[in-house]
């Protein structure tokens, strides 16, 4: 499982998540300032270089390759601003806070609903 830290690119986190997870055929899990990627089969290992290439390809597609560096350390990939630039986009209010089940991928905008849903997995 790999973690992609998006603290400096929060406004494009959801677009990045979709692009990267599709590119590397991985299951995404949303977190507040980051997302995690895992393979469909637990025995498969996610190639960190492939994920970094997908992130760089996305940044290139929006013209931000020169402003951001993609750095990996163990199982964490960080997207860091080189020049201090921040990508600002207006995000719809419905996408600002999303919570995802780590077991099955269920997504909701209510943390209480996710907590209730997660209890089902432990019955």
mmCIF file with all atom_site columns, N, CA, C and O in Angstrom, residues 5 9 17-18 34 38 45 56 60-62 65 69 71 75 80 103 110 119:
data_model
loop_
_atom_site.group_PDB
_atom_site.id
_atom_site.type_symbol
_atom_site.label_atom_id
_atom_site.label_alt_id
_atom_site.label_comp_id
_atom_site.label_asym_id
_atom_site.label_entity_id
_atom_site.label_seq_id
_atom_site.pdbx_PDB_ins_code
_atom_site.Cartn_x
_atom_site.Cartn_y
_atom_site.Cartn_z
_atom_site.occupancy
_atom_site.B_iso_or_equiv
_atom_site.pdbx_formal_charge
_atom_site.auth_seq_id
_atom_site.auth_comp_id
_atom_site.auth_asym_id
_atom_site.auth_atom_id
_atom_site.pdbx_PDB_model_num
ATOM 1  N N  . UNK A 1 5   ? 0.854   11.963 -0.458  1.00 0.00 ? 5   UNK A N  1
ATOM 2  C CA . UNK A 1 5   ? 0.593   13.164 0.343   1.00 0.00 ? 5   UNK A CA 1
ATOM 3  C C  . UNK A 1 5   ? 0.279   14.330 -0.596  1.00 0.00 ? 5   UNK A C  1
ATOM 4  O O  . UNK A 1 5   ? 1.095   14.702 -1.424  1.00 0.00 ? 5   UNK A O  1
ATOM 5  N N  . UNK A 1 9   ? -1.271  20.243 -2.886  1.00 0.00 ? 9   UNK A N  1
ATOM 6  C CA . UNK A 1 9   ? -2.087  20.238 -4.115  1.00 0.00 ? 9   UNK A CA 1
ATOM 7  C C  . UNK A 1 9   ? -3.516  19.770 -3.804  1.00 0.00 ? 9   UNK A C  1
ATOM 8  O O  . UNK A 1 9   ? -4.120  19.026 -4.569  1.00 0.00 ? 9   UNK A O  1
ATOM 9  N N  . UNK A 1 17  ? -6.224  11.626 -7.856  1.00 0.00 ? 17  UNK A N  1
ATOM 10 C CA . UNK A 1 17  ? -6.560  10.291 -7.350  1.00 0.00 ? 17  UNK A CA 1
ATOM 11 C C  . UNK A 1 17  ? -7.167  9.435  -8.456  1.00 0.00 ? 17  UNK A C  1
ATOM 12 O O  . UNK A 1 17  ? -6.765  8.291  -8.648  1.00 0.00 ? 17  UNK A O  1
ATOM 13 N N  . UNK A 1 18  ? -8.117  9.982  -9.189  1.00 0.00 ? 18  UNK A N  1
ATOM 14 C CA . UNK A 1 18  ? -8.772  9.233  -10.259 1.00 0.00 ? 18  UNK A CA 1
ATOM 15 C C  . UNK A 1 18  ? -7.774  8.882  -11.351 1.00 0.00 ? 18  UNK A C  1
ATOM 16 O O  . UNK A 1 18  ? -7.706  7.741  -11.808 1.00 0.00 ? 18  UNK A O  1
ATOM 17 N N  . UNK A 1 34  ? -4.450  13.295 1.952   1.00 0.00 ? 34  UNK A N  1
ATOM 18 C CA . UNK A 1 34  ? -3.720  12.304 1.187   1.00 0.00 ? 34  UNK A CA 1
ATOM 19 C C  . UNK A 1 34  ? -4.660  11.225 0.683   1.00 0.00 ? 34  UNK A C  1
ATOM 20 O O  . UNK A 1 34  ? -5.827  11.209 1.025   1.00 0.00 ? 34  UNK A O  1
ATOM 21 N N  . UNK A 1 38  ? -3.819  0.740  -3.180  1.00 0.00 ? 38  UNK A N  1
ATOM 22 C CA . UNK A 1 38  ? -3.498  -0.657 -2.948  1.00 0.00 ? 38  UNK A CA 1
ATOM 23 C C  . UNK A 1 38  ? -3.955  -1.466 -4.155  1.00 0.00 ? 38  UNK A C  1
ATOM 24 O O  . UNK A 1 38  ? -4.845  -1.049 -4.891  1.00 0.00 ? 38  UNK A O  1
ATOM 25 N N  . UNK A 1 45  ? 2.397   -6.287 -5.513  1.00 0.00 ? 45  UNK A N  1
ATOM 26 C CA . UNK A 1 45  ? 3.063   -5.109 -4.966  1.00 0.00 ? 45  UNK A CA 1
ATOM 27 C C  . UNK A 1 45  ? 2.898   -3.964 -5.957  1.00 0.00 ? 45  UNK A C  1
ATOM 28 O O  . UNK A 1 45  ? 3.101   -4.136 -7.157  1.00 0.00 ? 45  UNK A O  1
ATOM 29 N N  . UNK A 1 56  ? 3.518   12.444 -12.255 1.00 0.00 ? 56  UNK A N  1
ATOM 30 C CA . UNK A 1 56  ? 4.221   13.417 -13.105 1.00 0.00 ? 56  UNK A CA 1
ATOM 31 C C  . UNK A 1 56  ? 3.477   13.635 -14.416 1.00 0.00 ? 56  UNK A C  1
ATOM 32 O O  . UNK A 1 56  ? 3.414   14.763 -14.916 1.00 0.00 ? 56  UNK A O  1
ATOM 33 N N  . UNK A 1 60  ? 2.033   17.161 -15.664 1.00 0.00 ? 60  UNK A N  1
ATOM 34 C CA . UNK A 1 60  ? 2.376   17.643 -17.000 1.00 0.00 ? 60  UNK A CA 1
ATOM 35 C C  . UNK A 1 60  ? 1.115   18.012 -17.784 1.00 0.00 ? 60  UNK A C  1
ATOM 36 O O  . UNK A 1 60  ? 1.094   19.010 -18.504 1.00 0.00 ? 60  UNK A O  1
ATOM 37 N N  . UNK A 1 61  ? 0.062   17.226 -17.626 1.00 0.00 ? 61  UNK A N  1
ATOM 38 C CA . UNK A 1 61  ? -1.176  17.489 -18.367 1.00 0.00 ? 61  UNK A CA 1
ATOM 39 C C  . UNK A 1 61  ? -1.848  18.797 -17.952 1.00 0.00 ? 61  UNK A C  1
ATOM 40 O O  . UNK A 1 61  ? -2.599  19.375 -18.731 1.00 0.00 ? 61  UNK A O  1
ATOM 41 N N  . UNK A 1 62  ? -1.579  19.260 -16.742 1.00 0.00 ? 62  UNK A N  1
ATOM 42 C CA . UNK A 1 62  ? -2.159  20.536 -16.299 1.00 0.00 ? 62  UNK A CA 1
ATOM 43 C C  . UNK A 1 62  ? -1.116  21.665 -16.304 1.00 0.00 ? 62  UNK A C  1
ATOM 44 O O  . UNK A 1 62  ? -1.375  22.756 -15.806 1.00 0.00 ? 62  UNK A O  1
ATOM 45 N N  . UNK A 1 65  ? 4.376   20.746 -14.170 1.00 0.00 ? 65  UNK A N  1
ATOM 46 C CA . UNK A 1 65  ? 5.558   19.906 -13.968 1.00 0.00 ? 65  UNK A CA 1
ATOM 47 C C  . UNK A 1 65  ? 6.739   20.688 -13.402 1.00 0.00 ? 65  UNK A C  1
ATOM 48 O O  . UNK A 1 65  ? 7.457   20.195 -12.536 1.00 0.00 ? 65  UNK A O  1
ATOM 49 N N  . UNK A 1 69  ? 7.663   18.997 -7.341  1.00 0.00 ? 69  UNK A N  1
ATOM 50 C CA . UNK A 1 69  ? 8.540   17.827 -7.327  1.00 0.00 ? 69  UNK A CA 1
ATOM 51 C C  . UNK A 1 69  ? 7.776   16.665 -6.700  1.00 0.00 ? 69  UNK A C  1
ATOM 52 O O  . UNK A 1 69  ? 6.982   16.858 -5.776  1.00 0.00 ? 69  UNK A O  1
ATOM 53 N N  . UNK A 1 71  ? 8.395   13.374 -4.644  1.00 0.00 ? 71  UNK A N  1
ATOM 54 C CA . UNK A 1 71  ? 9.456   12.787 -3.827  1.00 0.00 ? 71  UNK A CA 1
ATOM 55 C C  . UNK A 1 71  ? 8.910   11.564 -3.103  1.00 0.00 ? 71  UNK A C  1
ATOM 56 O O  . UNK A 1 71  ? 7.815   11.606 -2.525  1.00 0.00 ? 71  UNK A O  1
ATOM 57 N N  . UNK A 1 75  ? 7.201   4.168  1.755   1.00 0.00 ? 75  UNK A N  1
ATOM 58 C CA . UNK A 1 75  ? 5.869   3.939  1.189   1.00 0.00 ? 75  UNK A CA 1
ATOM 59 C C  . UNK A 1 75  ? 5.056   5.233  1.044   1.00 0.00 ? 75  UNK A C  1
ATOM 60 O O  . UNK A 1 75  ? 3.847   5.181  0.838   1.00 0.00 ? 75  UNK A O  1
ATOM 61 N N  . UNK A 1 80  ? 5.558   18.160 -3.699  1.00 0.00 ? 80  UNK A N  1
ATOM 62 C CA . UNK A 1 80  ? 6.053   19.356 -3.030  1.00 0.00 ? 80  UNK A CA 1
ATOM 63 C C  . UNK A 1 80  ? 6.254   20.490 -4.020  1.00 0.00 ? 80  UNK A C  1
ATOM 64 O O  . UNK A 1 80  ? 6.808   20.295 -5.097  1.00 0.00 ? 80  UNK A O  1
ATOM 65 N N  . UNK A 1 103 ? -12.125 -1.037 3.723   1.00 0.00 ? 103 UNK A N  1
ATOM 66 C CA . UNK A 1 103 ? -12.394 -2.442 3.439   1.00 0.00 ? 103 UNK A CA 1
ATOM 67 C C  . UNK A 1 103 ? -13.014 -2.663 2.068   1.00 0.00 ? 103 UNK A C  1
ATOM 68 O O  . UNK A 1 103 ? -12.650 -3.585 1.355   1.00 0.00 ? 103 UNK A O  1
ATOM 69 N N  . UNK A 1 110 ? -20.329 11.895 4.992   1.00 0.00 ? 110 UNK A N  1
ATOM 70 C CA . UNK A 1 110 ? -20.603 11.977 6.429   1.00 0.00 ? 110 UNK A CA 1
ATOM 71 C C  . UNK A 1 110 ? -19.732 10.986 7.188   1.00 0.00 ? 110 UNK A C  1
ATOM 72 O O  . UNK A 1 110 ? -19.797 9.782  6.959   1.00 0.00 ? 110 UNK A O  1
ATOM 73 N N  . UNK A 1 119 ? -18.741 -0.629 11.002  1.00 0.00 ? 119 UNK A N  1
ATOM 74 C CA . UNK A 1 119 ? -19.129 -1.617 12.023  1.00 0.00 ? 119 UNK A CA 1
ATOM 75 C C  . UNK A 1 119 ? -19.635 -2.896 11.378  1.00 0.00 ? 119 UNK A C  1
ATOM 76 O O  . UNK A 1 119 ? -19.476 -3.981 11.944  1.00 0.00 ? 119 UNK A O  1
#
